[in-house]
Short mmCIF file of C-alpha atoms and ligand atoms in Angstrom, two decimals:
data_model
loop_
_atom_site.label_atom_id
_atom_site.label_comp_id
_atom_site.label_asym_id
_atom_site.label_seq_id
_atom_site.Cartn_x
_atom_site.Cartn_y
_atom_site.Cartn_z
CA MET A 112 116.96 114.39 39.11
CA LYS A 113 113.87 116.32 40.11
CA PHE A 114 112.20 116.69 43.49
CA TYR A 115 108.90 114.78 43.57
CA GLN A 116 105.86 115.68 45.67
CA ASN A 117 102.67 113.90 46.71
CA GLU A 118 99.36 115.77 46.76
CA ASP A 119 100.88 118.66 48.72
CA THR A 120 102.65 120.37 45.87
CA THR A 121 103.35 123.56 47.85
CA ILE A 122 106.50 122.27 49.56
CA LEU A 123 109.10 123.07 46.91
CA SER A 124 107.64 126.39 45.76
CA ASP A 125 107.09 127.61 49.34
CA ALA A 126 110.60 126.57 50.29
CA VAL A 127 112.11 128.47 47.39
CA GLU A 128 110.10 131.62 48.19
CA MET A 129 110.93 131.44 51.89
CA ILE A 130 114.63 131.10 51.11
CA LYS A 131 114.45 134.07 48.74
CA MET A 132 112.95 136.02 51.68
CA LYS A 133 115.96 134.93 53.81
CA LYS A 134 113.80 132.97 56.23
CA ASN A 135 115.53 130.15 58.08
CA VAL A 136 113.71 127.02 56.93
CA LEU A 137 113.35 123.91 59.10
CA LEU A 138 112.52 120.61 57.37
CA LYS A 139 110.81 118.10 59.64
CA GLY A 140 110.32 114.54 58.48
CA PRO A 141 111.37 110.91 58.78
CA THR A 142 114.70 109.72 57.42
CA GLY A 143 114.50 109.28 53.65
CA SER A 144 111.59 111.70 53.21
CA GLY A 145 113.66 113.85 50.85
CA LYS A 146 114.97 116.58 53.16
CA THR A 147 118.49 116.57 51.74
CA LYS A 148 117.07 116.20 48.24
CA LEU A 149 114.86 119.26 48.79
CA ALA A 150 117.78 121.35 50.09
CA GLU A 151 119.88 120.39 47.05
CA THR A 152 117.00 121.23 44.73
CA ILE A 153 116.54 124.66 46.33
CA SER A 154 120.28 125.35 46.16
CA HIS A 155 120.12 124.56 42.45
CA GLN A 156 116.95 126.61 41.81
CA VAL A 157 118.13 129.75 43.57
CA GLY A 158 121.64 129.31 42.17
CA GLN A 159 123.36 129.28 45.56
CA LYS A 160 126.22 126.97 46.47
CA MET A 161 125.48 124.73 49.47
CA ASN A 162 127.65 124.05 52.53
CA SER A 163 126.54 121.16 54.76
CA VAL A 164 127.06 120.19 58.37
CA ASN A 165 125.60 117.27 60.25
CA CYS A 166 125.20 117.99 63.95
CA SER A 167 125.12 114.32 64.93
CA VAL A 168 128.42 113.63 63.13
CA ASP A 169 130.24 116.95 63.09
CA LEU A 170 130.04 117.27 66.83
CA ASP A 171 132.47 119.97 67.83
CA ALA A 172 132.76 123.69 67.19
CA GLU A 173 135.79 123.11 64.98
CA SER A 174 133.79 121.08 62.47
CA LEU A 175 131.32 123.95 62.20
CA LEU A 176 133.67 126.91 62.24
CA GLY A 177 137.03 125.60 61.07
CA PHE A 178 140.47 124.92 62.48
CA LYS A 179 143.96 126.34 62.74
CA THR A 180 146.73 124.81 60.69
CA ILE A 181 150.39 125.49 59.92
CA GLU A 182 151.12 126.47 56.36
CA ASN A 183 154.50 126.96 54.76
CA ILE A 184 154.45 130.26 52.93
CA ASP A 185 157.73 131.27 51.20
CA GLY A 186 159.76 129.07 53.55
CA ASN A 187 158.10 130.38 56.71
CA ASN A 188 155.71 128.40 58.86
CA VAL A 189 152.59 130.49 59.35
CA ILE A 190 149.50 129.68 61.39
CA THR A 191 146.41 130.04 59.21
CA PHE A 192 142.74 129.27 59.76
CA VAL A 193 140.79 126.95 57.48
CA ASP A 194 137.17 128.08 57.39
CA GLY A 195 134.55 125.44 58.29
CA PRO A 196 131.18 125.17 56.54
CA VAL A 197 129.35 127.73 58.71
CA VAL A 198 132.02 130.40 58.28
CA GLU A 199 132.42 129.67 54.58
CA ALA A 200 128.68 129.91 53.92
CA MET A 201 128.39 133.16 55.90
CA LYS A 202 131.32 134.82 54.14
CA ASN A 203 130.42 133.72 50.62
CA GLY A 204 126.66 134.12 50.87
CA ASN A 205 126.01 130.40 50.39
CA LEU A 206 123.14 128.22 51.52
CA LEU A 207 124.01 126.48 54.81
CA TYR A 208 122.36 123.08 55.31
CA ILE A 209 122.39 121.99 58.97
CA ASP A 210 121.36 118.36 59.20
CA GLU A 211 120.01 116.81 62.43
CA ILE A 212 120.09 120.19 64.18
CA ASN A 213 118.23 118.71 67.16
CA MET A 214 121.35 116.62 67.86
CA ALA A 215 123.54 119.73 68.30
CA LYS A 216 125.39 119.78 71.63
CA PRO A 217 124.30 122.45 74.16
CA GLU A 218 127.67 124.19 73.82
CA THR A 219 127.12 124.55 70.06
CA LEU A 220 123.75 126.26 70.41
CA PRO A 221 125.01 129.77 71.29
CA ILE A 222 127.09 129.74 68.10
CA LEU A 223 124.07 128.89 65.99
CA ASN A 224 121.69 131.28 67.78
CA GLY A 225 123.60 134.40 66.74
CA VAL A 226 123.97 133.14 63.18
CA LEU A 227 120.25 132.49 62.88
CA ASP A 228 118.71 135.69 64.26
CA TYR A 229 118.69 139.31 63.09
CA ARG A 230 122.37 139.69 64.07
CA ARG A 231 123.50 137.14 61.45
CA THR A 232 126.81 137.39 63.26
CA LEU A 233 129.32 135.05 64.79
CA THR A 234 132.41 135.59 66.89
CA ASN A 235 134.86 132.88 65.97
CA PRO A 236 136.27 131.67 69.32
CA PHE A 237 139.39 130.28 67.60
CA THR A 238 140.43 133.54 65.94
CA GLY A 239 138.42 136.27 67.69
CA GLU A 240 137.18 137.31 64.25
CA VAL A 241 133.66 138.77 64.13
CA ILE A 242 131.92 137.49 61.02
CA THR A 243 128.79 139.15 59.72
CA ALA A 244 126.95 137.13 57.10
CA HIS A 245 126.99 138.14 53.45
CA PRO A 246 123.49 139.48 52.49
CA ASP A 247 122.80 136.38 50.36
CA PHE A 248 123.51 133.91 53.20
CA THR A 249 120.58 131.54 53.90
CA VAL A 250 119.92 128.55 56.14
CA ILE A 251 118.02 125.30 55.85
CA ALA A 252 118.04 122.92 58.82
CA ALA A 253 116.60 119.43 59.10
CA ILE A 254 115.44 117.11 61.85
CA ASN A 255 114.64 113.44 61.51
CA VAL A 256 111.23 112.89 63.02
CA GLY A 257 110.90 109.28 64.11
CA TYR A 258 107.64 107.41 64.57
CA VAL A 259 108.96 106.10 67.83
CA GLY A 260 110.40 109.26 69.32
CA THR A 261 112.50 112.29 68.45
CA LEU A 262 114.94 114.30 70.49
CA PRO A 263 113.12 117.64 70.87
CA MET A 264 114.74 120.75 69.49
CA ASN A 265 115.91 123.54 71.77
CA GLU A 266 113.09 126.14 71.98
CA ALA A 267 115.25 129.22 71.44
CA LEU A 268 116.62 127.63 68.32
CA LYS A 269 113.21 126.47 67.05
CA ASN A 270 111.93 130.04 67.43
CA ARG A 271 114.22 131.17 64.66
CA PHE A 272 112.66 129.00 61.94
CA VAL A 273 109.65 128.61 59.71
CA VAL A 274 108.74 124.95 59.25
CA LEU A 275 108.02 122.59 56.37
CA ASP A 276 106.55 119.25 57.33
CA MET A 277 107.82 116.51 55.02
CA HIS A 278 106.30 113.09 54.30
CA TYR A 279 107.39 110.03 52.37
CA ILE A 280 106.44 110.08 48.74
CA SER A 281 104.01 107.25 48.02
CA GLY A 282 101.75 105.66 45.42
CA GLU A 283 102.06 106.89 41.84
CA THR A 284 104.73 109.46 42.75
CA LEU A 285 106.86 106.75 44.30
CA LYS A 286 106.53 104.65 41.14
CA GLU A 287 107.79 107.60 39.08
CA VAL A 288 110.80 108.00 41.38
CA ILE A 289 111.64 104.30 41.04
CA MET A 290 111.36 104.55 37.25
CA GLU A 291 113.68 107.57 37.29
CA GLN A 292 116.20 106.59 39.95
CA SER A 293 116.47 102.80 39.80
CA LEU A 294 117.48 100.28 37.16
CA LEU A 295 114.16 98.45 37.49
CA GLN A 296 111.72 99.35 34.70
CA ASP A 297 109.26 96.41 34.89
CA ILE A 298 106.04 98.18 35.88
CA ASN A 299 104.30 95.03 37.17
CA LEU A 300 107.14 94.29 39.58
CA ILE A 301 107.31 97.98 40.57
CA ASN A 302 103.59 97.87 41.45
CA GLN A 303 104.16 94.82 43.65
CA ILE A 304 107.21 96.31 45.33
CA VAL A 305 105.43 99.60 46.06
CA LYS A 306 102.60 97.67 47.71
CA PHE A 307 105.12 95.65 49.75
CA ASN A 308 106.86 98.90 50.76
CA GLN A 309 103.50 100.32 51.89
CA ASP A 310 103.14 97.33 54.23
CA LEU A 311 106.63 97.99 55.60
CA VAL A 312 105.79 101.68 56.17
CA THR A 313 102.72 100.61 58.17
CA MET A 314 104.81 98.18 60.20
CA ALA A 315 107.42 100.86 60.88
CA MET A 316 104.71 103.28 62.01
CA GLN A 317 103.47 100.63 64.45
CA GLY A 318 106.99 100.20 65.77
CA GLN A 319 107.29 96.59 64.55
CA ILE A 320 110.34 97.23 62.38
CA ALA A 321 113.04 99.88 62.13
CA GLU A 322 112.22 102.85 59.90
CA GLU A 323 115.31 102.25 57.77
CA ALA A 324 113.69 99.05 56.54
CA SER A 325 110.86 100.98 54.88
CA SER A 326 112.97 103.90 53.69
CA ILE A 327 113.18 105.00 50.07
CA ARG A 328 116.92 104.39 50.06
CA ALA A 329 116.37 100.70 50.93
CA LEU A 330 113.57 100.54 48.40
CA LEU A 331 115.78 101.86 45.59
CA ASP A 332 118.50 99.34 46.48
CA LEU A 333 115.88 96.59 46.43
CA CYS A 334 114.64 97.65 42.98
CA ASP A 335 118.18 97.69 41.58
CA LEU A 336 118.93 94.22 42.95
CA THR A 337 115.78 92.71 41.43
CA THR A 338 117.33 93.28 38.00
CA ILE A 339 120.08 90.76 38.80
CA MET A 340 118.43 88.28 41.22
CA PRO A 341 115.00 86.97 42.29
CA VAL A 342 112.95 89.45 44.32
CA GLU A 343 113.07 87.32 47.51
CA ARG A 344 116.87 87.32 47.56
CA ALA A 345 116.91 91.02 46.72
CA ILE A 346 114.70 91.73 49.76
CA GLN A 347 117.02 89.61 51.88
CA ARG A 348 120.09 91.55 50.78
CA ALA A 349 118.62 95.07 50.61
CA ILE A 350 116.47 94.95 53.74
CA ILE A 351 116.30 91.84 55.93
CA ASP A 352 119.99 91.11 56.49
CA LYS A 353 120.61 94.70 57.59
CA LEU A 354 118.44 94.18 60.67
CA ASP A 355 119.81 92.68 63.86
CA ASP A 356 116.52 91.76 65.49
CA GLU A 357 115.16 88.35 64.50
CA ARG A 358 111.56 89.34 65.20
CA GLU A 359 111.86 92.26 62.80
CA GLN A 360 113.39 89.98 60.20
CA ASN A 361 110.51 87.51 60.56
CA ALA A 362 107.92 90.28 60.29
CA ILE A 363 109.42 91.32 56.96
CA ILE A 364 109.59 87.72 55.72
CA ASN A 365 105.85 87.46 56.47
CA ALA A 366 105.12 90.63 54.51
CA MET A 367 107.26 89.29 51.67
CA GLU A 368 105.37 86.01 51.53
CA LEU A 369 102.06 87.89 51.41
CA ASN A 370 103.17 90.10 48.51
CA PHE A 371 105.28 87.82 46.29
N1 ADP B 512 110.63 113.89 47.08
C1 ADP B 512 111.62 113.20 46.52
N2 ADP B 512 111.95 113.39 45.22
C2 ADP B 512 112.94 112.69 44.65
N3 ADP B 512 113.67 111.76 45.27
C3 ADP B 512 113.39 111.50 46.56
C4 ADP B 512 112.35 112.20 47.25
N4 ADP B 512 112.29 111.73 48.52
C5 ADP B 512 113.25 110.80 48.62
N5 ADP B 512 113.91 110.64 47.45
C6 ADP B 512 114.98 109.66 47.18
O1 ADP B 512 115.30 109.03 48.42
C7 ADP B 512 116.67 109.26 48.78
C8 ADP B 512 116.71 109.68 50.24
O2 ADP B 512 116.26 111.02 50.35
P1 ADP B 512 117.02 112.10 51.26
O3 ADP B 512 116.79 113.43 50.66
O4 ADP B 512 118.43 111.69 51.47
O5 ADP B 512 116.18 111.91 52.62
P2 ADP B 512 116.44 112.57 54.05
O6 ADP B 512 117.48 113.65 53.89
O7 ADP B 512 115.10 113.09 54.47
O8 ADP B 512 116.89 111.44 54.94
C9 ADP B 512 117.19 110.35 47.85
O9 ADP B 512 118.52 110.13 47.48
C10 ADP B 512 116.29 110.22 46.65
O10 ADP B 512 116.83 109.26 45.79
MG1 MG B 513 119.35 113.75 54.75
#
């Protein structure tokens, strides 16, 4: 599956060149704008294995660096350390993808700071080991930029990155992605659904509905479901019933009635 771009076709090629230069790359964009997809594409293009961490899920230092465990070697119990994604990427010269880096806890920031600047070094607090990154080691981080508000990123951390601003794919590009990634191949229905999605994006930007409702993930689910049920029911199941707020649900029903 390829990475698609709107008019700004510099994103992928710039990202690849910046990674080859060993710049830390920060992807800024709303959820579903293809940040993870771009990181995977770069990993593939430069031929580097990718290790991922999500700072909003993998909260503690152990999930980043690893943990101690007891292993039975030749009948003896031995304490060993299982490397976490950050340590593994640094040692093997992999691409480290740090998702939702703006959600990192303050106590995690010093760990990341040393990894991301000229030192490219980390002292593992669990083992005392000083790890200097393999020369091939690279970093891509991502933050989800909401229409409604985003937790700002720590300045010292932000300083260590060059930035790529990401936007939702739309229009003809979006139709191509649906053709490639969903089961739906009926171009007339795709045209209608893309127009409906555009209305949802506008509503999300105005804060009327949650961004997830207009995301490409929800859109692809919707397209798949239309191949087995009427479009109205597909919208219900892929989008409306996921929302808790009745006003948001009604806003989407209105948009549906206008488009179908
Ligand atoms: N530019 C793109 N090219 C191809 N597929 C895309 C693109 N943007 C989004 N998608 C599709 O939307 C889904 C969500 O994208 P993802 O990369 O997970 O977004 P993010 O990480 O920004 O939340 C992907 O699995 C992919 O199917
Ligand atoms: Mg992602």
